[in-house]
PDB file of C-alpha atoms in Angstrom:
ATOM      1  CA  UNK I   1      19.038 -20.053 -10.967  1.00 40.00           C
ATOM      2  CA  UNK I   2      19.564 -19.917  -7.222  1.00 44.00           C
ATOM      3  CA  UNK I   3      16.495 -19.351  -5.132  1.00 50.00           C
ATOM      4  CA  UNK I   4      18.308 -16.512  -3.378  1.00 54.00           C
ATOM      5  CA  UNK I   5      19.217 -14.628  -6.569  1.00 72.00           C
ATOM      6  CA  UNK I   6      18.121 -11.002  -6.711  1.00 82.00           C
ATOM      7  CA  UNK I   7      17.883  -9.554 -10.210  1.00 86.00           C
ATOM      8  CA  UNK I   8      18.052  -5.766 -10.396  1.00 90.00           C
ATOM      9  CA  UNK I   9      16.372  -4.278 -13.451  1.00 92.00           C
ATOM     10  CA  UNK I  10      17.690  -0.792 -14.082  1.00 93.00           C
ATOM     11  CA  UNK I  11      15.903  -0.257 -17.366  1.00 95.00           C
ATOM     12  CA  UNK I  12      12.753  -1.391 -19.132  1.00 95.00           C
ATOM     13  CA  UNK I  13      14.954  -2.894 -21.861  1.00 95.00           C
ATOM     14  CA  UNK I  14      16.499  -5.239 -19.273  1.00 95.00           C
ATOM     15  CA  UNK I  15      13.061  -6.529 -18.294  1.00 93.00           C
ATOM     16  CA  UNK I  16      12.160  -7.115 -21.947  1.00 94.00           C
ATOM     17  CA  UNK I  17      15.356  -9.115 -22.386  1.00 93.00           C
ATOM     18  CA  UNK I  18      14.729 -11.104 -19.184  1.00 90.00           C
ATOM     19  CA  UNK I  19      11.293 -12.176 -20.424  1.00 89.00           C
ATOM     20  CA  UNK I  20      12.308 -12.888 -24.013  1.00 90.00           C
ATOM     21  CA  UNK I  21      10.552  -9.862 -25.509  1.00 92.00           C
ATOM     22  CA  UNK I  22      11.670  -7.643 -28.403  1.00 93.00           C
ATOM     23  CA  UNK I  23      13.335  -4.351 -27.498  1.00 93.00           C
ATOM     24  CA  UNK I  24      10.761  -1.795 -26.290  1.00 93.00           C
ATOM     25  CA  UNK I  25       9.375   0.699 -28.779  1.00 91.00           C
ATOM     26  CA  UNK I  26      10.082   3.457 -26.248  1.00 93.00           C
ATOM     27  CA  UNK I  27      12.987   3.225 -23.770  1.00 93.00           C
ATOM     28  CA  UNK I  28      11.086   4.834 -20.887  1.00 94.00           C
ATOM     29  CA  UNK I  29       7.567   3.378 -21.117  1.00 95.00           C
ATOM     30  CA  UNK I  30       6.214   0.030 -22.231  1.00 96.00           C
ATOM     31  CA  UNK I  31       3.022  -2.007 -22.194  1.00 95.00           C
ATOM     32  CA  UNK I  32       3.395  -5.778 -22.528  1.00 92.00           C
ATOM     33  CA  UNK I  33       0.999  -8.708 -22.473  1.00 91.00           C
ATOM     34  CA  UNK I  34       1.927 -11.696 -20.343  1.00 85.00           C
ATOM     35  CA  UNK I  35       1.015 -14.045 -23.180  1.00 85.00           C
ATOM     36  CA  UNK I  36       3.838 -12.504 -25.258  1.00 86.00           C
ATOM     37  CA  UNK I  37       6.558 -13.402 -22.771  1.00 84.00           C
ATOM     38  CA  UNK I  38       8.622 -16.303 -24.102  1.00 78.00           C
ATOM     39  CA  UNK I  39      10.643 -16.467 -20.880  1.00 72.00           C
ATOM     40  CA  UNK I  40       8.323 -16.760 -17.892  1.00 65.00           C
ATOM     41  CA  UNK I  41       9.376 -16.790 -14.248  1.00 63.00           C
ATOM     42  CA  UNK I  42      11.651 -19.722 -13.422  1.00 64.00           C
ATOM     43  CA  UNK I  43      10.510 -22.650 -11.296  1.00 64.00           C
ATOM     44  CA  UNK I  44      11.300 -21.867  -7.685  1.00 69.00           C
ATOM     45  CA  UNK I  45      11.806 -18.377  -6.330  1.00 73.00           C
ATOM     46  CA  UNK I  46      12.918 -15.392  -8.383  1.00 73.00           C
ATOM     47  CA  UNK I  47      13.297 -11.940  -6.804  1.00 83.00           C
ATOM     48  CA  UNK I  48      13.212  -8.811  -8.947  1.00 84.00           C
ATOM     49  CA  UNK I  49      14.151  -5.263  -7.958  1.00 87.00           C
ATOM     50  CA  UNK I  50      12.703  -2.654 -10.307  1.00 90.00           C
ATOM     51  CA  UNK I  51      14.197   0.803 -10.865  1.00 93.00           C
ATOM     52  CA  UNK I  52      10.946   1.919 -12.476  1.00 94.00           C
ATOM     53  CA  UNK I  53       7.210   2.057 -11.762  1.00 94.00           C
ATOM     54  CA  UNK I  54       5.165  -1.007 -12.581  1.00 93.00           C
ATOM     55  CA  UNK I  55       1.380  -1.427 -12.817  1.00 93.00           C
ATOM     56  CA  UNK I  56       0.084  -4.893 -13.507  1.00 89.00           C
ATOM     57  CA  UNK I  57      -3.197  -6.721 -14.021  1.00 87.00           C
ATOM     58  CA  UNK I  58      -2.924 -10.499 -13.803  1.00 80.00           C
ATOM     59  CA  UNK I  59      -5.443 -13.285 -14.285  1.00 74.00           C
ATOM     60  CA  UNK I  60      -5.434 -17.081 -14.265  1.00 65.00           C
ATOM     61  CA  UNK I  61      -2.181 -17.428 -12.368  1.00 59.00           C
ATOM     62  CA  UNK I  62      -1.265 -20.327 -10.109  1.00 55.00           C
ATOM     63  CA  UNK I  63       2.082 -19.145  -8.752  1.00 53.00           C
ATOM     64  CA  UNK I  64       2.632 -16.939  -5.743  1.00 57.00           C
ATOM     65  CA  UNK I  65       4.007 -13.480  -5.195  1.00 55.00           C
ATOM     66  CA  UNK I  66       5.744 -12.376  -2.038  1.00 49.00           C
ATOM     67  CA  UNK I  67       6.313  -9.021  -0.370  1.00 41.00           C
ATOM     68  CA  UNK I  68       8.266  -9.322   2.875  1.00 40.00           C
ATOM     69  CA  UNK I  69       7.186 -12.525   4.625  1.00 40.00           C
ATOM     70  CA  UNK I  70       3.677 -12.865   3.211  1.00 43.00           C
ATOM     71  CA  UNK I  71       2.745 -14.960   0.196  1.00 47.00           C
ATOM     72  CA  UNK I  72      -0.227 -14.070  -1.951  1.00 47.00           C
ATOM     73  CA  UNK I  73      -1.841 -16.358  -4.499  1.00 46.00           C
ATOM     74  CA  UNK I  74      -3.671 -14.567  -7.309  1.00 48.00           C
ATOM     75  CA  UNK I  75      -6.579 -16.808  -8.268  1.00 48.00           C
ATOM     76  CA  UNK I  76      -8.559 -14.056  -9.985  1.00 53.00           C
ATOM     77  CA  UNK I  77      -7.916 -10.843 -11.890  1.00 62.00           C
ATOM     78  CA  UNK I  78      -6.212  -8.256  -9.715  1.00 81.00           C
ATOM     79  CA  UNK I  79      -4.207  -5.081 -10.148  1.00 86.00           C
ATOM     80  CA  UNK I  80      -1.211  -4.012  -8.145  1.00 83.00           C
ATOM     81  CA  UNK I  81       1.340  -1.223  -8.412  1.00 88.00           C
ATOM     82  CA  UNK I  82       4.979  -0.913  -7.443  1.00 88.00           C
ATOM     83  CA  UNK I  83       7.211   2.129  -7.047  1.00 89.00           C
ATOM     84  CA  UNK I  84      10.904   2.033  -7.990  1.00 91.00           C
ATOM     85  CA  UNK I  85      13.349   0.148  -5.748  1.00 86.00           C
ATOM     86  CA  UNK I  86      10.807  -2.328  -4.399  1.00 82.00           C
ATOM     87  CA  UNK I  87      11.500  -6.059  -4.467  1.00 79.00           C
ATOM     88  CA  UNK I  88       8.965  -8.507  -5.874  1.00 78.00           C
ATOM     89  CA  UNK I  89       9.527 -12.230  -5.300  1.00 75.00           C
ATOM     90  CA  UNK I  90       7.805 -14.738  -7.558  1.00 73.00           C
ATOM     91  CA  UNK I  91       7.409 -18.298  -6.326  1.00 69.00           C
ATOM     92  CA  UNK I  92       6.514 -20.651  -9.143  1.00 67.00           C
ATOM     93  CA  UNK I  93       5.735 -24.359  -8.894  1.00 67.00           C
ATOM     94  CA  UNK I  94       6.825 -26.849 -11.527  1.00 64.00           C
ATOM     95  CA  UNK I  95       4.298 -27.181 -14.381  1.00 62.00           C
ATOM     96  CA  UNK I  96       2.688 -23.906 -13.326  1.00 61.00           C
ATOM     97  CA  UNK I  97       0.542 -22.207 -15.937  1.00 64.00           C
ATOM     98  CA  UNK I  98       1.355 -18.802 -17.380  1.00 68.00           C
ATOM     99  CA  UNK I  99      -0.795 -15.817 -16.398  1.00 72.00           C
ATOM    100  CA  UNK I 100      -2.769 -13.569 -18.714  1.00 81.00           C
ATOM    101  CA  UNK I 101      -3.112  -9.823 -18.412  1.00 87.00           C
ATOM    102  CA  UNK I 102      -0.824  -6.869 -18.969  1.00 91.00           C
ATOM    103  CA  UNK I 103       1.956  -4.872 -17.394  1.00 92.00           C
ATOM    104  CA  UNK I 104       2.759  -1.172 -17.729  1.00 96.00           C
ATOM    105  CA  UNK I 105       6.307  -0.027 -16.934  1.00 96.00           C
ATOM    106  CA  UNK I 106       7.214   3.650 -16.524  1.00 96.00           C
ATOM    107  CA  UNK I 107      10.744   4.834 -15.927  1.00 95.00           C
ATOM    108  CA  UNK I 108      10.956   7.888 -13.610  1.00 94.00           C
ATOM    109  CA  UNK I 109      12.864   9.747 -16.345  1.00 95.00           C
ATOM    110  CA  UNK I 110       9.695   9.708 -18.466  1.00 94.00           C
ATOM    111  CA  UNK I 111       7.984  11.810 -15.794  1.00 94.00           C
ATOM    112  CA  UNK I 112      10.854  14.251 -15.412  1.00 91.00           C
ATOM    113  CA  UNK I 113       9.888  17.919 -15.514  1.00 89.00           C
ATOM    114  CA  UNK I 114       6.162  17.142 -15.435  1.00 92.00           C
ATOM    115  CA  UNK I 115       3.713  17.752 -12.548  1.00 93.00           C
ATOM    116  CA  UNK I 116       3.179  13.986 -12.309  1.00 94.00           C
ATOM    117  CA  UNK I 117       6.801  13.494 -11.242  1.00 92.00           C
ATOM    118  CA  UNK I 118       5.790  15.128  -7.942  1.00 91.00           C
ATOM    119  CA  UNK I 119       2.126  14.150  -7.636  1.00 92.00           C
ATOM    120  CA  UNK I 120       2.785  10.435  -8.263  1.00 92.00           C
ATOM    121  CA  UNK I 121       4.282  10.245  -4.776  1.00 87.00           C
ATOM    122  CA  UNK I 122       0.861  11.080  -3.355  1.00 86.00           C
ATOM    123  CA  UNK I 123      -0.698   7.909  -4.738  1.00 87.00           C
ATOM    124  CA  UNK I 124      -0.396   5.620  -1.724  1.00 82.00           C
ATOM    125  CA  UNK I 125      -1.230   2.443  -3.643  1.00 85.00           C
ATOM    126  CA  UNK I 126       2.304   2.343  -5.072  1.00 83.00           C
ATOM    127  CA  UNK I 127       3.418   1.395  -1.560  1.00 76.00           C
ATOM    128  CA  UNK I 128       0.657  -1.114  -0.803  1.00 71.00           C
ATOM    129  CA  UNK I 129       1.728  -4.701  -0.332  1.00 67.00           C
ATOM    130  CA  UNK I 130       0.865  -7.393  -2.870  1.00 59.00           C
ATOM    131  CA  UNK I 131      -1.700  -8.849  -0.471  1.00 60.00           C
ATOM    132  CA  UNK I 132      -3.469  -5.472  -0.684  1.00 70.00           C
ATOM    133  CA  UNK I 133      -3.980  -5.714  -4.431  1.00 76.00           C
ATOM    134  CA  UNK I 134      -6.995  -4.142  -6.100  1.00 82.00           C
ATOM    135  CA  UNK I 135      -9.747  -6.564  -7.134  1.00 81.00           C
ATOM    136  CA  UNK I 136     -11.228  -5.079 -10.293  1.00 84.00           C
ATOM    137  CA  UNK I 137     -14.784  -5.577 -11.464  1.00 83.00           C
ATOM    138  CA  UNK I 138     -15.302  -6.384 -15.123  1.00 84.00           C
ATOM    139  CA  UNK I 139     -16.276  -2.791 -15.910  1.00 88.00           C
ATOM    140  CA  UNK I 140     -13.329  -1.412 -13.974  1.00 89.00           C
ATOM    141  CA  UNK I 141     -10.922  -3.694 -15.776  1.00 89.00           C
ATOM    142  CA  UNK I 142     -12.324  -2.596 -19.141  1.00 90.00           C
ATOM    143  CA  UNK I 143     -11.731   1.046 -18.193  1.00 92.00           C
ATOM    144  CA  UNK I 144      -8.112   0.266 -17.339  1.00 93.00           C
ATOM    145  CA  UNK I 145      -7.587  -1.719 -20.527  1.00 93.00           C
ATOM    146  CA  UNK I 146      -8.869   1.177 -22.637  1.00 95.00           C
ATOM    147  CA  UNK I 147      -6.405   3.554 -21.005  1.00 96.00           C
ATOM    148  CA  UNK I 148      -3.599   1.043 -21.557  1.00 95.00           C
ATOM    149  CA  UNK I 149      -4.532   0.803 -25.252  1.00 95.00           C
ATOM    150  CA  UNK I 150      -4.450   4.590 -25.541  1.00 95.00           C
ATOM    151  CA  UNK I 151      -1.006   4.769 -23.953  1.00 95.00           C
ATOM    152  CA  UNK I 152       0.391   1.980 -26.106  1.00 94.00           C
ATOM    153  CA  UNK I 153      -1.023   3.467 -29.294  1.00 93.00           C
ATOM    154  CA  UNK I 154       0.449   6.881 -28.461  1.00 93.00           C
ATOM    155  CA  UNK I 155       4.035   5.800 -27.787  1.00 92.00           C
ATOM    156  CA  UNK I 156       4.048   3.352 -30.709  1.00 89.00           C
ATOM    157  CA  UNK I 157       2.975   6.046 -33.173  1.00 83.00           C
ATOM    158  CA  UNK I 158       5.256   8.807 -34.373  1.00 73.00           C
ATOM    159  CA  UNK I 159       6.487  10.665 -31.299  1.00 79.00           C
ATOM    160  CA  UNK I 160       5.920  14.420 -31.464  1.00 82.00           C
ATOM    161  CA  UNK I 161       5.870  17.365 -29.059  1.00 84.00           C
ATOM    162  CA  UNK I 162       2.412  16.391 -27.769  1.00 89.00           C
ATOM    163  CA  UNK I 163       3.062  12.690 -27.124  1.00 89.00           C
ATOM    164  CA  UNK I 164       4.438  12.971 -23.606  1.00 92.00           C
ATOM    165  CA  UNK I 165       1.646  15.289 -22.430  1.00 93.00           C
ATOM    166  CA  UNK I 166      -1.000  12.953 -23.863  1.00 94.00           C
ATOM    167  CA  UNK I 167       0.518   9.905 -22.165  1.00 95.00           C
ATOM    168  CA  UNK I 168       0.939  11.775 -18.871  1.00 96.00           C
ATOM    169  CA  UNK I 169      -2.741  12.725 -19.039  1.00 96.00           C
ATOM    170  CA  UNK I 170      -3.689   9.071 -19.576  1.00 96.00           C
ATOM    171  CA  UNK I 171      -1.511   8.018 -16.628  1.00 96.00           C
ATOM    172  CA  UNK I 172      -3.145  10.591 -14.363  1.00 96.00           C
ATOM    173  CA  UNK I 173      -6.561   9.282 -15.409  1.00 96.00           C
ATOM    174  CA  UNK I 174      -5.477   5.717 -14.633  1.00 95.00           C
ATOM    175  CA  UNK I 175      -4.159   6.680 -11.189  1.00 95.00           C
ATOM    176  CA  UNK I 176      -7.293   8.645 -10.331  1.00 94.00           C
ATOM    177  CA  UNK I 177      -9.464   5.687 -11.329  1.00 93.00           C
ATOM    178  CA  UNK I 178      -7.241   3.459  -9.177  1.00 91.00           C
ATOM    179  CA  UNK I 179      -7.869   5.687  -6.178  1.00 88.00           C
ATOM    180  CA  UNK I 180     -11.613   5.537  -6.812  1.00 90.00           C
ATOM    181  CA  UNK I 181     -11.571   1.756  -7.171  1.00 88.00           C
ATOM    182  CA  UNK I 182      -9.579   1.327  -3.957  1.00 85.00           C
ATOM    183  CA  UNK I 183     -12.112   3.445  -2.094  1.00 82.00           C
ATOM    184  CA  UNK I 184     -14.824   1.202  -3.517  1.00 82.00           C
ATOM    185  CA  UNK I 185     -12.912  -1.853  -2.324  1.00 79.00           C
ATOM    186  CA  UNK I 186     -12.605  -0.459   1.200  1.00 74.00           C
ATOM    187  CA  UNK I 187     -16.402  -0.240   1.262  1.00 71.00           C
ATOM    188  CA  UNK I 188     -17.385  -3.433  -0.556  1.00 69.00           C
ATOM    189  CA  UNK I 189     -15.084  -5.702   1.427  1.00 66.00           C
ATOM    190  CA  UNK I 190     -16.934  -4.819   4.617  1.00 62.00           C
ATOM    191  CA  UNK I 191     -16.473  -8.140   6.374  1.00 62.00           C
ATOM    192  CA  UNK I 192     -12.701  -8.075   6.018  1.00 66.00           C
ATOM    193  CA  UNK I 193     -12.643  -4.400   6.949  1.00 68.00           C
ATOM    194  CA  UNK I 194     -14.646  -4.860  10.131  1.00 71.00           C
ATOM    195  CA  UNK I 195     -12.511  -7.859  11.067  1.00 79.00           C
ATOM    196  CA  UNK I 196      -9.495  -5.611  10.709  1.00 82.00           C
ATOM    197  CA  UNK I 197     -11.062  -3.005  13.013  1.00 85.00           C
ATOM    198  CA  UNK I 198     -11.729  -5.713  15.598  1.00 84.00           C
ATOM    199  CA  UNK I 199      -8.142  -6.977  15.378  1.00 86.00           C
ATOM    200  CA  UNK I 200      -6.829  -3.437  15.698  1.00 90.00           C
ATOM    201  CA  UNK I 201      -8.933  -2.741  18.787  1.00 89.00           C
ATOM    202  CA  UNK I 202      -7.965  -6.056  20.415  1.00 88.00           C
ATOM    203  CA  UNK I 203      -4.275  -5.430  19.771  1.00 90.00           C
ATOM    204  CA  UNK I 204      -4.377  -1.887  21.154  1.00 91.00           C
ATOM    205  CA  UNK I 205      -6.271  -2.996  24.271  1.00 89.00           C
ATOM    206  CA  UNK I 206      -3.716  -5.731  24.963  1.00 88.00           C
ATOM    207  CA  UNK I 207      -0.848  -3.359  24.262  1.00 89.00           C
ATOM    208  CA  UNK I 208      -2.086  -0.721  26.702  1.00 87.00           C
ATOM    209  CA  UNK I 209      -2.903  -3.245  29.428  1.00 83.00           C
ATOM    210  CA  UNK I 210       0.354  -5.205  29.291  1.00 73.00           C
ATOM    211  CA  UNK I 211       4.016  -4.593  29.922  1.00 76.00           C
ATOM    212  CA  UNK I 212       4.602  -3.650  26.282  1.00 79.00           C
ATOM    213  CA  UNK I 213       3.446  -0.090  26.821  1.00 85.00           C
ATOM    214  CA  UNK I 214       5.863   0.536  29.711  1.00 80.00           C
ATOM    215  CA  UNK I 215       8.789  -1.165  27.994  1.00 81.00           C
ATOM    216  CA  UNK I 216       8.305   0.256  24.501  1.00 84.00           C
ATOM    217  CA  UNK I 217       6.297   3.438  24.895  1.00 86.00           C
ATOM    218  CA  UNK I 218       3.324   4.472  22.807  1.00 89.00           C
ATOM    219  CA  UNK I 219       2.513   2.207  19.842  1.00 90.00           C
ATOM    220  CA  UNK I 220       3.657   3.570  16.500  1.00 92.00           C
ATOM    221  CA  UNK I 221       1.981   3.425  13.111  1.00 93.00           C
ATOM    222  CA  UNK I 222       4.826   1.197  11.913  1.00 91.00           C
ATOM    223  CA  UNK I 223       4.282  -1.230  14.804  1.00 91.00           C
ATOM    224  CA  UNK I 224       0.576  -1.571  14.005  1.00 92.00           C
ATOM    225  CA  UNK I 225       1.462  -2.112  10.363  1.00 88.00           C
ATOM    226  CA  UNK I 226       3.811  -4.973  11.237  1.00 88.00           C
ATOM    227  CA  UNK I 227       1.530  -6.623  13.804  1.00 88.00           C
ATOM    228  CA  UNK I 228      -1.553  -6.458  11.590  1.00 87.00           C
ATOM    229  CA  UNK I 229       0.335  -7.451   8.428  1.00 83.00           C
ATOM    230  CA  UNK I 230      -0.740  -4.410   6.472  1.00 84.00           C
ATOM    231  CA  UNK I 231       1.273  -1.651   4.827  1.00 84.00           C
ATOM    232  CA  UNK I 232       1.122   1.712   6.587  1.00 88.00           C
ATOM    233  CA  UNK I 233      -0.332   3.374   3.496  1.00 85.00           C
ATOM    234  CA  UNK I 234      -3.104   0.823   2.971  1.00 84.00           C
ATOM    235  CA  UNK I 235      -3.954   0.899   6.683  1.00 88.00           C
ATOM    236  CA  UNK I 236      -4.212   4.680   6.598  1.00 87.00           C
ATOM    237  CA  UNK I 237      -6.501   4.581   3.563  1.00 85.00           C
ATOM    238  CA  UNK I 238      -8.674   1.840   5.035  1.00 85.00           C
ATOM    239  CA  UNK I 239      -9.050   3.578   8.403  1.00 89.00           C
ATOM    240  CA  UNK I 240      -9.811   6.887   6.727  1.00 85.00           C
ATOM    241  CA  UNK I 241     -12.556   5.201   4.718  1.00 80.00           C
ATOM    242  CA  UNK I 242     -14.035   3.291   7.675  1.00 80.00           C
ATOM    243  CA  UNK I 243     -13.646   5.797  10.519  1.00 84.00           C
ATOM    244  CA  UNK I 244     -12.659   9.125   8.987  1.00 85.00           C
ATOM    245  CA  UNK I 245      -9.517   9.051  11.122  1.00 89.00           C
ATOM    246  CA  UNK I 246      -5.831   8.490  10.449  1.00 91.00           C
ATOM    247  CA  UNK I 247      -3.894   5.695  12.139  1.00 92.00           C
ATOM    248  CA  UNK I 248      -2.229   8.196  14.466  1.00 93.00           C
ATOM    249  CA  UNK I 249      -5.608   9.611  15.445  1.00 93.00           C
ATOM    250  CA  UNK I 250      -6.839   6.091  16.267  1.00 92.00           C
ATOM    251  CA  UNK I 251      -3.815   5.589  18.525  1.00 93.00           C
ATOM    252  CA  UNK I 252      -4.425   8.906  20.261  1.00 93.00           C
ATOM    253  CA  UNK I 253      -8.116   8.066  20.679  1.00 91.00           C
ATOM    254  CA  UNK I 254      -7.159   4.842  22.450  1.00 91.00           C
ATOM    255  CA  UNK I 255      -4.706   6.748  24.668  1.00 92.00           C
ATOM    256  CA  UNK I 256      -7.460   9.138  25.751  1.00 92.00           C
ATOM    257  CA  UNK I 257      -9.882   6.243  26.340  1.00 90.00           C
ATOM    258  CA  UNK I 258      -7.380   4.470  28.613  1.00 90.00           C
ATOM    259  CA  UNK I 259      -6.463   7.717  30.336  1.00 90.00           C
ATOM    260  CA  UNK I 260     -10.102   8.471  31.163  1.00 91.00           C
ATOM    261  CA  UNK I 261     -10.515   4.953  32.587  1.00 88.00           C
ATOM    262  CA  UNK I 262      -7.568   5.435  34.928  1.00 90.00           C
ATOM    263  CA  UNK I 263      -8.516   8.990  35.867  1.00 90.00           C
ATOM    264  CA  UNK I 264     -12.036   7.938  36.790  1.00 87.00           C
ATOM    265  CA  UNK I 265     -11.427   4.550  38.444  1.00 86.00           C
ATOM    266  CA  UNK I 266      -8.004   4.820  40.147  1.00 88.00           C
ATOM    267  CA  UNK I 267      -6.188   7.110  42.536  1.00 89.00           C
ATOM    268  CA  UNK I 268      -2.990   7.087  40.483  1.00 91.00           C
ATOM    269  CA  UNK I 269      -1.333  10.462  40.076  1.00 93.00           C
ATOM    270  CA  UNK I 270      -1.269  12.151  36.678  1.00 93.00           C
ATOM    271  CA  UNK I 271       2.441  11.337  36.373  1.00 93.00           C
ATOM    272  CA  UNK I 272       1.822   7.654  37.177  1.00 92.00           C
ATOM    273  CA  UNK I 273      -0.945   7.442  34.591  1.00 92.00           C
ATOM    274  CA  UNK I 274       1.254   9.130  32.013  1.00 91.00           C
ATOM    275  CA  UNK I 275       4.010   6.584  32.738  1.00 90.00           C
ATOM    276  CA  UNK I 276       1.592   3.631  32.468  1.00 89.00           C
ATOM    277  CA  UNK I 277       0.432   4.925  29.101  1.00 90.00           C
ATOM    278  CA  UNK I 278       3.931   5.062  27.674  1.00 89.00           C
ATOM    279  CA  UNK I 279       4.812   8.735  28.088  1.00 90.00           C
ATOM    280  CA  UNK I 280       8.323   9.640  29.207  1.00 85.00           C
ATOM    281  CA  UNK I 281       7.147  13.032  30.440  1.00 88.00           C
ATOM    282  CA  UNK I 282       3.795  13.850  32.013  1.00 90.00           C
ATOM    283  CA  UNK I 283       3.826  17.230  30.245  1.00 92.00           C
ATOM    284  CA  UNK I 284       3.473  15.429  26.892  1.00 93.00           C
ATOM    285  CA  UNK I 285       0.534  13.438  28.249  1.00 92.00           C
ATOM    286  CA  UNK I 286      -1.141  16.583  29.619  1.00 93.00           C
ATOM    287  CA  UNK I 287      -0.679  18.378  26.304  1.00 94.00           C
ATOM    288  CA  UNK I 288      -2.210  15.520  24.258  1.00 93.00           C
ATOM    289  CA  UNK I 289      -5.115  15.030  26.667  1.00 92.00           C
ATOM    290  CA  UNK I 290      -6.015  18.732  26.616  1.00 92.00           C
ATOM    291  CA  UNK I 291      -5.682  18.902  22.833  1.00 93.00           C
ATOM    292  CA  UNK I 292      -8.133  16.025  22.442  1.00 92.00           C
ATOM    293  CA  UNK I 293     -10.629  16.876  25.218  1.00 92.00           C
ATOM    294  CA  UNK I 294     -10.228  20.652  25.756  1.00 92.00           C
ATOM    295  CA  UNK I 295      -9.608  20.081  29.472  1.00 92.00           C
ATOM    296  CA  UNK I 296      -6.594  18.923  31.467  1.00 92.00           C
ATOM    297  CA  UNK I 297      -6.419  15.444  33.053  1.00 92.00           C
ATOM    298  CA  UNK I 298      -6.839  16.997  36.489  1.00 92.00           C
ATOM    299  CA  UNK I 299      -9.880  18.980  35.371  1.00 91.00           C
ATOM    300  CA  UNK I 300     -11.403  15.815  33.909  1.00 88.00           C
ATOM    301  CA  UNK I 301     -10.858  13.950  37.183  1.00 88.00           C
ATOM    302  CA  UNK I 302     -12.447  16.746  39.181  1.00 84.00           C
ATOM    303  CA  UNK I 303     -15.428  17.068  36.857  1.00 82.00           C
ATOM    304  CA  UNK I 304     -15.951  13.321  36.878  1.00 66.00           C
ATOM    305  CA  UNK I 305     -15.926  13.152  40.639  1.00 62.00           C
TER     306      UNK I 305
END
């Protein structure tokens, strides 16, 4: 297989066939164990595009996964989630060992006409990058495994009018636990979190002091995401946990900080300060400053003096 091959998997049945598994018991939802796969990822790089949701817990794996340009090596049990139409690249070395763990696949059609078909879009972790995977404790992993067993048992038994509702309920429980566990991770990985805050502050200070701000305007959430190698959704969740603020609020806070510095230490006009801070129109700068401080830039300058 060419290293540049992209395999699109439109159905769960296609994934079963790709990995040498029997046809799924249910066409729209399936739980599989990695040990049962007779066809593992090929040596080299294999890129997969899923048309369905995928939740996975992997352990004991020595090959890499890639989202975008970042590789991530899972050397312990982790959980990560993918929404439909995302690409996952697997980079496997020769003589690599097979992982253990499980994978849950859910086709969007299974959720059709249920509240979860809408609410699932509110779970940000489906858009986190692989390098932002969830590190589960032993107890947390056991909770997830019990839910997976319940789901598998339900769709493998005789399907009746209650089956879908029961499985949907189990999925909602799993997603709510995932949110709780991610919040725990934001807190417990304090060193990495505080390093991120330092990197963010350093980047914003350099951005506002250099030519970037004049050439490109105010920094965007997407720009911070790219420069700090973190998905926008994970960054928002992390900042909300650490500071209580959204990414956009952090940007605005830095704008006000830099504006106050210039208003209090320079004789630049309000329009010149607005231009230096990346605003095309001084009215937009005045509006933001007053919204954040309850006074206008000119009133701040006068009160300071």
